Amino acid sequence: MHESGQWIANTLLGPCSKLDPQGVGSAITYYRRYSLAAFAGIAQEDDDGSAASGKGHPTALQYISQAQLNRLNAALNACSPKVQEKFESDHPNMTKITTDVYDGIVASLEAAAKKYQERTQPA
């Protein structure tokens, strides 16, 4: 309440993911902090949301090594021209392929190369 006797009230409806006392208290604190910050025009950083959820900040991307790139190129060169063209269209900069998708890509290319070699080799 202001010294003049005036006051501002607002009702906020929002989800509460946990209905236990700690979850409700956390939601109230969260809504209070962010509504006051919005009212005052202060930008907030979610200092506890990421930590509490265990997600944290995203990790930096890790790109494939030169040895992995060499294996990728060898597998790609053994594939049909159509597969090569499609792959190069999808991945114009192979050095930007990340380690988390590398194994799947190489396995697919090596399988495609094997099929291509079986089809093109004389019986």
PDB file of C-alpha atoms in Angstrom:
ATOM      1  CA  MET A   1       0.000   0.000   0.000  1.00  0.00           C
ATOM      2  CA  HIS A   2       1.227   3.471  -0.881  1.00  0.00           C
ATOM      3  CA  GLU A   3       1.436   6.179   1.782  1.00  0.00           C
ATOM      4  CA  SER A   4      -1.453   7.916   0.023  1.00  0.00           C
ATOM      5  CA  GLY A   5      -3.624   4.892   0.711  1.00  0.00           C
ATOM      6  CA  GLN A   6      -3.751   3.778  -2.907  1.00  0.00           C
ATOM      7  CA  TRP A   7      -2.849   0.269  -3.942  1.00  0.00           C
ATOM      8  CA  ILE A   8      -2.694  -1.957  -7.002  1.00  0.00           C
ATOM      9  CA  ALA A   9      -4.035  -5.493  -7.091  1.00  0.00           C
ATOM     10  CA  ASN A  10      -3.804  -8.139  -9.733  1.00  0.00           C
ATOM     11  CA  THR A  11      -4.843 -11.752 -10.098  1.00  0.00           C
ATOM     12  CA  LEU A  12      -2.537 -14.193 -11.817  1.00  0.00           C
ATOM     13  CA  LEU A  13      -3.597 -17.620 -12.951  1.00  0.00           C
ATOM     14  CA  GLY A  14      -0.902 -20.050 -13.922  1.00  0.00           C
ATOM     15  CA  PRO A  15      -0.034 -23.711 -13.903  1.00  0.00           C
ATOM     16  CA  CYS A  16       1.459 -25.433 -10.902  1.00  0.00           C
ATOM     17  CA  SER A  17       3.200 -28.634 -11.918  1.00  0.00           C
ATOM     18  CA  LYS A  18       3.536 -29.994  -8.380  1.00  0.00           C
ATOM     19  CA  LEU A  19       0.621 -29.794  -6.003  1.00  0.00           C
ATOM     20  CA  ASP A  20       2.621 -30.469  -2.847  1.00  0.00           C
ATOM     21  CA  PRO A  21       3.398 -27.555  -0.464  1.00  0.00           C
ATOM     22  CA  GLN A  22       6.890 -27.018  -1.865  1.00  0.00           C
ATOM     23  CA  GLY A  23       5.661 -26.995  -5.468  1.00  0.00           C
ATOM     24  CA  VAL A  24       2.875 -24.519  -4.706  1.00  0.00           C
ATOM     25  CA  GLY A  25       5.276 -22.296  -2.741  1.00  0.00           C
ATOM     26  CA  SER A  26       7.778 -22.415  -5.577  1.00  0.00           C
ATOM     27  CA  ALA A  27       5.102 -21.421  -8.097  1.00  0.00           C
ATOM     28  CA  ILE A  28       3.933 -18.522  -5.908  1.00  0.00           C
ATOM     29  CA  THR A  29       7.507 -17.285  -5.487  1.00  0.00           C
ATOM     30  CA  TYR A  30       8.167 -17.603  -9.210  1.00  0.00           C
ATOM     31  CA  TYR A  31       5.017 -15.732 -10.222  1.00  0.00           C
ATOM     32  CA  ARG A  32       5.582 -13.037  -7.596  1.00  0.00           C
ATOM     33  CA  ARG A  33       9.185 -12.440  -8.652  1.00  0.00           C
ATOM     34  CA  TYR A  34       8.467 -12.274 -12.377  1.00  0.00           C
ATOM     35  CA  SER A  35       5.303 -10.204 -12.070  1.00  0.00           C
ATOM     36  CA  LEU A  36       7.111  -7.659  -9.871  1.00  0.00           C
ATOM     37  CA  ALA A  37      10.029  -7.597 -12.290  1.00  0.00           C
ATOM     38  CA  ALA A  38       7.660  -7.034 -15.210  1.00  0.00           C
ATOM     39  CA  PHE A  39       5.878  -4.267 -13.320  1.00  0.00           C
ATOM     40  CA  ALA A  40       9.211  -2.565 -12.583  1.00  0.00           C
ATOM     41  CA  GLY A  41      10.546  -3.147 -16.105  1.00  0.00           C
ATOM     42  CA  ILE A  42      13.486  -5.243 -14.929  1.00  0.00           C
ATOM     43  CA  ALA A  43      14.735  -8.124 -17.061  1.00  0.00           C
ATOM     44  CA  GLN A  44      15.129 -11.354 -15.120  1.00  0.00           C
ATOM     45  CA  GLU A  45      17.375 -14.317 -15.648  1.00  0.00           C
ATOM     46  CA  ASP A  46      15.812 -17.610 -14.681  1.00  0.00           C
ATOM     47  CA  ASP A  47      18.451 -18.340 -12.074  1.00  0.00           C
ATOM     48  CA  ASP A  48      16.811 -21.375 -10.538  1.00  0.00           C
ATOM     49  CA  GLY A  49      14.570 -22.781 -13.236  1.00  0.00           C
ATOM     50  CA  SER A  50      17.305 -24.491 -15.188  1.00  0.00           C
ATOM     51  CA  ALA A  51      19.158 -25.631 -12.107  1.00  0.00           C
ATOM     52  CA  ALA A  52      16.025 -27.017 -10.494  1.00  0.00           C
ATOM     53  CA  SER A  53      14.967 -28.909 -13.595  1.00  0.00           C
ATOM     54  CA  GLY A  54      18.446 -30.395 -13.992  1.00  0.00           C
ATOM     55  CA  LYS A  55      18.709 -29.236 -17.593  1.00  0.00           C
ATOM     56  CA  GLY A  56      21.323 -26.533 -17.108  1.00  0.00           C
ATOM     57  CA  HIS A  57      22.805 -24.589 -19.962  1.00  0.00           C
ATOM     58  CA  PRO A  58      23.205 -26.274 -23.328  1.00  0.00           C
ATOM     59  CA  THR A  59      26.629 -27.722 -23.986  1.00  0.00           C
ATOM     60  CA  ALA A  60      28.756 -26.584 -26.902  1.00  0.00           C
ATOM     61  CA  LEU A  61      28.483 -28.574 -30.110  1.00  0.00           C
ATOM     62  CA  GLN A  62      31.301 -31.025 -30.716  1.00  0.00           C
ATOM     63  CA  TYR A  63      32.204 -31.540 -34.334  1.00  0.00           C
ATOM     64  CA  ILE A  64      33.730 -34.654 -35.839  1.00  0.00           C
ATOM     65  CA  SER A  65      37.499 -35.145 -35.892  1.00  0.00           C
ATOM     66  CA  GLN A  66      39.669 -35.353 -39.000  1.00  0.00           C
ATOM     67  CA  ALA A  67      39.803 -39.149 -38.679  1.00  0.00           C
ATOM     68  CA  GLN A  68      36.008 -39.302 -38.519  1.00  0.00           C
ATOM     69  CA  LEU A  69      35.775 -36.985 -41.525  1.00  0.00           C
ATOM     70  CA  ASN A  70      38.141 -39.266 -43.461  1.00  0.00           C
ATOM     71  CA  ARG A  71      35.972 -42.320 -42.660  1.00  0.00           C
ATOM     72  CA  LEU A  72      32.866 -40.382 -43.657  1.00  0.00           C
ATOM     73  CA  ASN A  73      34.422 -39.371 -46.986  1.00  0.00           C
ATOM     74  CA  ALA A  74      35.524 -42.948 -47.689  1.00  0.00           C
ATOM     75  CA  ALA A  75      32.017 -44.254 -47.045  1.00  0.00           C
ATOM     76  CA  LEU A  76      30.480 -41.487 -49.139  1.00  0.00           C
ATOM     77  CA  ASN A  77      32.855 -42.065 -52.066  1.00  0.00           C
ATOM     78  CA  ALA A  78      31.837 -45.740 -52.125  1.00  0.00           C
ATOM     79  CA  CYS A  79      28.161 -44.791 -52.537  1.00  0.00           C
ATOM     80  CA  SER A  80      26.201 -44.228 -55.724  1.00  0.00           C
ATOM     81  CA  PRO A  81      26.407 -40.797 -57.367  1.00  0.00           C
ATOM     82  CA  LYS A  82      22.768 -40.209 -56.435  1.00  0.00           C
ATOM     83  CA  VAL A  83      23.477 -40.837 -52.726  1.00  0.00           C
ATOM     84  CA  GLN A  84      26.577 -38.640 -52.909  1.00  0.00           C
ATOM     85  CA  GLU A  85      24.629 -35.798 -54.486  1.00  0.00           C
ATOM     86  CA  LYS A  86      21.839 -36.024 -51.919  1.00  0.00           C
ATOM     87  CA  PHE A  87      24.274 -36.193 -48.996  1.00  0.00           C
ATOM     88  CA  GLU A  88      26.302 -33.226 -50.221  1.00  0.00           C
ATOM     89  CA  SER A  89      23.082 -31.272 -50.689  1.00  0.00           C
ATOM     90  CA  ASP A  90      21.988 -32.079 -47.127  1.00  0.00           C
ATOM     91  CA  HIS A  91      25.458 -31.525 -45.627  1.00  0.00           C
ATOM     92  CA  PRO A  92      27.294 -28.833 -47.630  1.00  0.00           C
ATOM     93  CA  ASN A  93      29.934 -28.478 -44.890  1.00  0.00           C
ATOM     94  CA  MET A  94      30.822 -31.914 -43.565  1.00  0.00           C
ATOM     95  CA  THR A  95      33.151 -30.451 -40.940  1.00  0.00           C
ATOM     96  CA  LYS A  96      30.022 -29.155 -39.178  1.00  0.00           C
ATOM     97  CA  ILE A  97      28.613 -32.640 -38.587  1.00  0.00           C
ATOM     98  CA  THR A  98      28.347 -33.172 -34.850  1.00  0.00           C
ATOM     99  CA  THR A  99      29.607 -36.192 -32.964  1.00  0.00           C
ATOM    100  CA  ASP A 100      26.139 -37.050 -31.663  1.00  0.00           C
ATOM    101  CA  VAL A 101      24.852 -37.872 -35.170  1.00  0.00           C
ATOM    102  CA  TYR A 102      28.100 -39.133 -36.705  1.00  0.00           C
ATOM    103  CA  ASP A 103      27.688 -42.844 -35.929  1.00  0.00           C
ATOM    104  CA  GLY A 104      24.228 -42.980 -37.470  1.00  0.00           C
ATOM    105  CA  ILE A 105      25.343 -41.140 -40.589  1.00  0.00           C
ATOM    106  CA  VAL A 106      28.379 -43.358 -41.137  1.00  0.00           C
ATOM    107  CA  ALA A 107      26.357 -46.532 -40.566  1.00  0.00           C
ATOM    108  CA  SER A 108      23.796 -45.392 -43.142  1.00  0.00           C
ATOM    109  CA  LEU A 109      26.450 -44.445 -45.688  1.00  0.00           C
ATOM    110  CA  GLU A 110      28.358 -47.693 -45.213  1.00  0.00           C
ATOM    111  CA  ALA A 111      25.141 -49.705 -45.666  1.00  0.00           C
ATOM    112  CA  ALA A 112      24.289 -47.719 -48.809  1.00  0.00           C
ATOM    113  CA  ALA A 113      27.829 -48.217 -50.114  1.00  0.00           C
ATOM    114  CA  LYS A 114      27.614 -51.973 -49.527  1.00  0.00           C
ATOM    115  CA  LYS A 115      24.323 -52.206 -51.448  1.00  0.00           C
ATOM    116  CA  TYR A 116      25.733 -50.097 -54.278  1.00  0.00           C
ATOM    117  CA  GLN A 117      28.865 -52.245 -54.507  1.00  0.00           C
ATOM    118  CA  GLU A 118      26.755 -55.443 -54.567  1.00  0.00           C
ATOM    119  CA  ARG A 119      24.614 -54.065 -57.410  1.00  0.00           C
ATOM    120  CA  THR A 120      27.503 -52.788 -59.517  1.00  0.00           C
ATOM    121  CA  GLN A 121      29.991 -55.656 -59.151  1.00  0.00           C
ATOM    122  CA  PRO A 122      29.806 -58.319 -61.841  1.00  0.00           C
ATOM    123  CA  ALA A 123      28.510 -61.689 -60.679  1.00  0.00           C
TER     124      ALA A 123
END
